Coordinates of C-alpha atoms in Angstrom, one line a residue:
Chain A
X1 CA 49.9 115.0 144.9
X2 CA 52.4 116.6 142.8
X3 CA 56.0 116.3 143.2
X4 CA 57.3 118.7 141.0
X5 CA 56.0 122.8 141.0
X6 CA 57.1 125.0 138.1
X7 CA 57.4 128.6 138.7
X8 CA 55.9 130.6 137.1
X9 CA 52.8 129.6 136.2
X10 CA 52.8 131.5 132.9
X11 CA 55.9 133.3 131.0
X12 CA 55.4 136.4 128.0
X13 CA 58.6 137.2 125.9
X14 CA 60.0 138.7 122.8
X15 CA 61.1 136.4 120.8
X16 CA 65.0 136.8 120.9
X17 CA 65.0 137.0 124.6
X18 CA 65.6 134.2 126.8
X19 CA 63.4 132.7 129.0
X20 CA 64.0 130.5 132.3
X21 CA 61.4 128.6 134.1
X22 CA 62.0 126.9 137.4
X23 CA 61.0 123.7 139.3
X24 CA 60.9 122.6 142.5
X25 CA 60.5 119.0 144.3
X26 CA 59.9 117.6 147.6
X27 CA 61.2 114.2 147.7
X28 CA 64.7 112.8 146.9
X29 CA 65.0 111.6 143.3
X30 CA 67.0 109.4 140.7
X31 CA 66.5 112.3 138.0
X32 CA 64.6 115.2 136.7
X33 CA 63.5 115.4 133.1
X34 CA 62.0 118.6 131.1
X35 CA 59.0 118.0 128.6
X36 CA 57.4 120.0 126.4
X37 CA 53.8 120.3 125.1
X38 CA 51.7 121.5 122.0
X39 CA 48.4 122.1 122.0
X40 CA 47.1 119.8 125.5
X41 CA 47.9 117.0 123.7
X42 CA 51.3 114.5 123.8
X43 CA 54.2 115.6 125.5
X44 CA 57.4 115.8 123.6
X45 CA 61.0 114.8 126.0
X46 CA 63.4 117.5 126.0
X47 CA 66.3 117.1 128.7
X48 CA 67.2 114.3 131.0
X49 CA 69.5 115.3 134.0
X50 CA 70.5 112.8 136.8
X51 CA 71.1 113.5 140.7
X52 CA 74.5 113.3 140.2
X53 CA 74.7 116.3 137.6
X54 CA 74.3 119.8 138.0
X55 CA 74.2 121.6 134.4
X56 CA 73.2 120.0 130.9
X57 CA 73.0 121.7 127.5
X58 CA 70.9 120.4 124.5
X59 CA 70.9 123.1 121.7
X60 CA 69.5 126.4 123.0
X61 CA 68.4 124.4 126.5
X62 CA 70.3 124.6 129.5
X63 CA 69.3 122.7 132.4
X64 CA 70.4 123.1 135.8
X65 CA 70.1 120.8 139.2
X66 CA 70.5 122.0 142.2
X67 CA 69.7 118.8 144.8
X68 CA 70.5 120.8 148.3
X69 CA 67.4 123.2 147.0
X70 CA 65.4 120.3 145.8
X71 CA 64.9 122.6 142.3
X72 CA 65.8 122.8 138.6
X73 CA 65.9 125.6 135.8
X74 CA 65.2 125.3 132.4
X75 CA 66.9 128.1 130.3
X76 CA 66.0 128.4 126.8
X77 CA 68.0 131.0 124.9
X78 CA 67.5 133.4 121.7
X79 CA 63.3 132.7 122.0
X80 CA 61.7 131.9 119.0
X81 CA 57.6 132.3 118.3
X82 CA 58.0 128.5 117.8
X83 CA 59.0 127.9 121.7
X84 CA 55.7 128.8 122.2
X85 CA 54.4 125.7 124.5
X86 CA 53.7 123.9 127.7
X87 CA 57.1 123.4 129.7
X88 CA 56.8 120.3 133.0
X89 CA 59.4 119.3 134.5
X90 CA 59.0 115.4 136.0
X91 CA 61.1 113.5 138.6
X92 CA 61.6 109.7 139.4
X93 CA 61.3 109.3 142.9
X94 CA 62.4 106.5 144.9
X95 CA 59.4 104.7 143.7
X96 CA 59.7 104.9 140.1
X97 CA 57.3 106.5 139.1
X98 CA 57.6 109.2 137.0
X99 CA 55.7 112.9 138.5
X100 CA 54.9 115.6 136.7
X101 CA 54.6 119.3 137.8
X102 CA 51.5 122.1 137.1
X103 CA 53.8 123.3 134.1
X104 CA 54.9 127.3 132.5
X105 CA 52.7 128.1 130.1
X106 CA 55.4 130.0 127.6
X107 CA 54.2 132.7 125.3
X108 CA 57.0 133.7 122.4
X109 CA 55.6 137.0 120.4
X110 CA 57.2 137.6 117.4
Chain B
X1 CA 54.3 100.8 115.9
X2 CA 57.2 103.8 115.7
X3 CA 55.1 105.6 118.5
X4 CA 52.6 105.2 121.9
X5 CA 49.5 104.7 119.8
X6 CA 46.0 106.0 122.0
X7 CA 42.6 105.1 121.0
X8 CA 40.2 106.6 120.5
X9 CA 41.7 110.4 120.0
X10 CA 38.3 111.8 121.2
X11 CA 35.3 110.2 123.1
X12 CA 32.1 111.1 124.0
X13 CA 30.1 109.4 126.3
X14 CA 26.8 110.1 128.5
X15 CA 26.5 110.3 132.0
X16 CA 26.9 106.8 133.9
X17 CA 28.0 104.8 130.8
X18 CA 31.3 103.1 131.0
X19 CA 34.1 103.8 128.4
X20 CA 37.3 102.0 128.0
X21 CA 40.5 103.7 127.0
X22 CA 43.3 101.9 124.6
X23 CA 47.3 102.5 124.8
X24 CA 49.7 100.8 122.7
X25 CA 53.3 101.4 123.6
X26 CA 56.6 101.3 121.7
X27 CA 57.4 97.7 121.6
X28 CA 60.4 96.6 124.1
X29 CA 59.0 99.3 126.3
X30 CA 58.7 97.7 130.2
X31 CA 57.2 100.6 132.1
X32 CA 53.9 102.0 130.9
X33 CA 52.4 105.5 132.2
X34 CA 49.0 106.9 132.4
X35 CA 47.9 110.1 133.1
X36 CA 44.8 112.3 133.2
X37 CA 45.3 116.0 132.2
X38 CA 42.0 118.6 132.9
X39 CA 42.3 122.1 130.8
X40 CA 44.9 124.0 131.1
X41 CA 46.5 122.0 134.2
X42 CA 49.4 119.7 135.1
X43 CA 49.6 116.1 134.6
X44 CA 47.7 114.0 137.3
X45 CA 49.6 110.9 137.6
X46 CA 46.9 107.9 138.1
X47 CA 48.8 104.7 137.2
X48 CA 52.3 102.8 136.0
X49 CA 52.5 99.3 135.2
X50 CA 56.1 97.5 135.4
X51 CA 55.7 94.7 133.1
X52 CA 51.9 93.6 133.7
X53 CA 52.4 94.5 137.1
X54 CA 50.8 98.4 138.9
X55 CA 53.0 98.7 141.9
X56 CA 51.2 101.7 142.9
X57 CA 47.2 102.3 142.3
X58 CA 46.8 104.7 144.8
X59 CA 46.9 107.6 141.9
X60 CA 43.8 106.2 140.8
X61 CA 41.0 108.6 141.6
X62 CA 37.9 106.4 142.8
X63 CA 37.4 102.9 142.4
X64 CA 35.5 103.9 139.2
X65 CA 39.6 104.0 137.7
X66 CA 40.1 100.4 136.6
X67 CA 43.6 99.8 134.5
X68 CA 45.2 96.3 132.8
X69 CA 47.9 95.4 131.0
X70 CA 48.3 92.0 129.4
X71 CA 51.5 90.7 127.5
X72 CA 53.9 93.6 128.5
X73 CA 52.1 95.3 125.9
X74 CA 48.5 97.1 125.1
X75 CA 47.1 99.0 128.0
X76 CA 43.2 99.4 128.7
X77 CA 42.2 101.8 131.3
X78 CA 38.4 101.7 131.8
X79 CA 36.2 104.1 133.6
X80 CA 33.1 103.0 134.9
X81 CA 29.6 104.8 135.6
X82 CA 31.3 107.9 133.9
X83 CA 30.6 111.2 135.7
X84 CA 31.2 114.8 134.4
X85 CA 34.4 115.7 136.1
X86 CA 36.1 112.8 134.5
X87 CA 36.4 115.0 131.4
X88 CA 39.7 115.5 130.6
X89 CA 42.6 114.1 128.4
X90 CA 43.9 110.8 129.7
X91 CA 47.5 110.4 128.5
X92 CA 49.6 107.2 127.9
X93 CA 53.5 106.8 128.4
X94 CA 56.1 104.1 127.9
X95 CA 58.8 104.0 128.9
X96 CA 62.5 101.2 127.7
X97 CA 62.8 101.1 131.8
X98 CA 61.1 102.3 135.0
X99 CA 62.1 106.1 135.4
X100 CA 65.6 106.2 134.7
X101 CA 64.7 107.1 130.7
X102 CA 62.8 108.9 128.4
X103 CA 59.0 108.7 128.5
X104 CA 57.3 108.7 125.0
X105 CA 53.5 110.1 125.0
X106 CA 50.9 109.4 122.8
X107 CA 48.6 111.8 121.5
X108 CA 45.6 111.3 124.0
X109 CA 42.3 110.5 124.3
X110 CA 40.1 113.8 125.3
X111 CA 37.1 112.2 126.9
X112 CA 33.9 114.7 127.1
X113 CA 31.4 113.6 129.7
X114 CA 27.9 114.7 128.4

């Protein structure tokens, strides 16, 4: 089963807006990490954020962790068309192995 | 190699044959990852190997799902008596140490059952 469930399931912006996409979990966890994918094909690592940390900026990311909800958000800021992707967030659970969630399908339109 | 290598990038194979899927990690890498993506869903986690060891198989869909990994290195996961709804894209991970770091993908092999 799936430990991690992104919300929502599909996202449509302008480019220049932001967009936030959510995740929750079920189990307790080491860390959550944000990936990002073209095309169905490889995923591309964007953000690592350990149980001990509650906000993390990369660029135009901002990650949060909130571990008392179980959940995390993935802010991306000033959209471009190029955002356009896949976004899963993943956690490491006690038993190491890394999870993945269904995903947000993000749509940037220029 | 600077990257998870998969091969093949596409198969396709009849009904009942059995196909074997190849994943070369980054070298160094300890923990290595596979998945199996169907259209347009999330990432169905089937196996991990620490070392040359699979703690966990129970991601493994059917004892159909075989998986190896020799030397701390290549990857083969095979498939046997293929059936139609184990189309999908299978996707490999490594992974410096179990969890704790980033995973790097390869590209995936998209296997068509005919």
């Amino acid at each position: 089963s799936q430990q991690g469930e992104e919300d929502p399931q599909a996202l449509s912006i302008q480019e220049g807006e932001n967009a936030t996409m959510n995740c929750s979990y079920k189990t307790s966890i080491n860390n959550l990490q944000w990936y990002r994918q073209n095309s169905g094909r490889g995923l591309v690592h964007l953000i690592l954020i350990r149980s001990n940390e509650r906000e993390k900026h990369s660029g135009r990311l901002r990650v949060t962790l909130d571990t008392s909800k179980k959940s995390s958000s993935l802010l991306i800021t000033a959209s471009r068309a190029a955002d356009t992707a896949s976004y899963f967030c993943a956690t490491d659970n006690a038993g190491n192995m890394l999870t993945f969630g269904g995903g947000t399908r993000l749509m940037v339109k220029p | 190699g600077a990257g998870v290598s998969q091969s093949p990038s596409n198969k396709v194979t009849e009904k009942g044959k059995d196909v074997e899927l190849r994943c070369d990690p980054i070298s160094g890498h300890t923990a290595l990852y596979w998945y199996r993506q169907r259209l347009g869903q999330g990432l169905e986690f089937l196996i991990y190997f620490q070392g040359n060891s699979a703690p966990d198989k129970s991601g493994l869909p059917s004892d159909r799902f075989s998986a190896e990994r020799t030397g701390e290195s290549v990857s083969t996961l095979t498939i046997q008596r293929t059936q139609q709804e184990d189309s999908a894209v299978y996707l490999c991970a490594s992974s410096f140490f179990y969890g704790n770091t980033e995973a790097f993908f390869g590209q995936g092999t998209r296997l068509t059952v005919v």
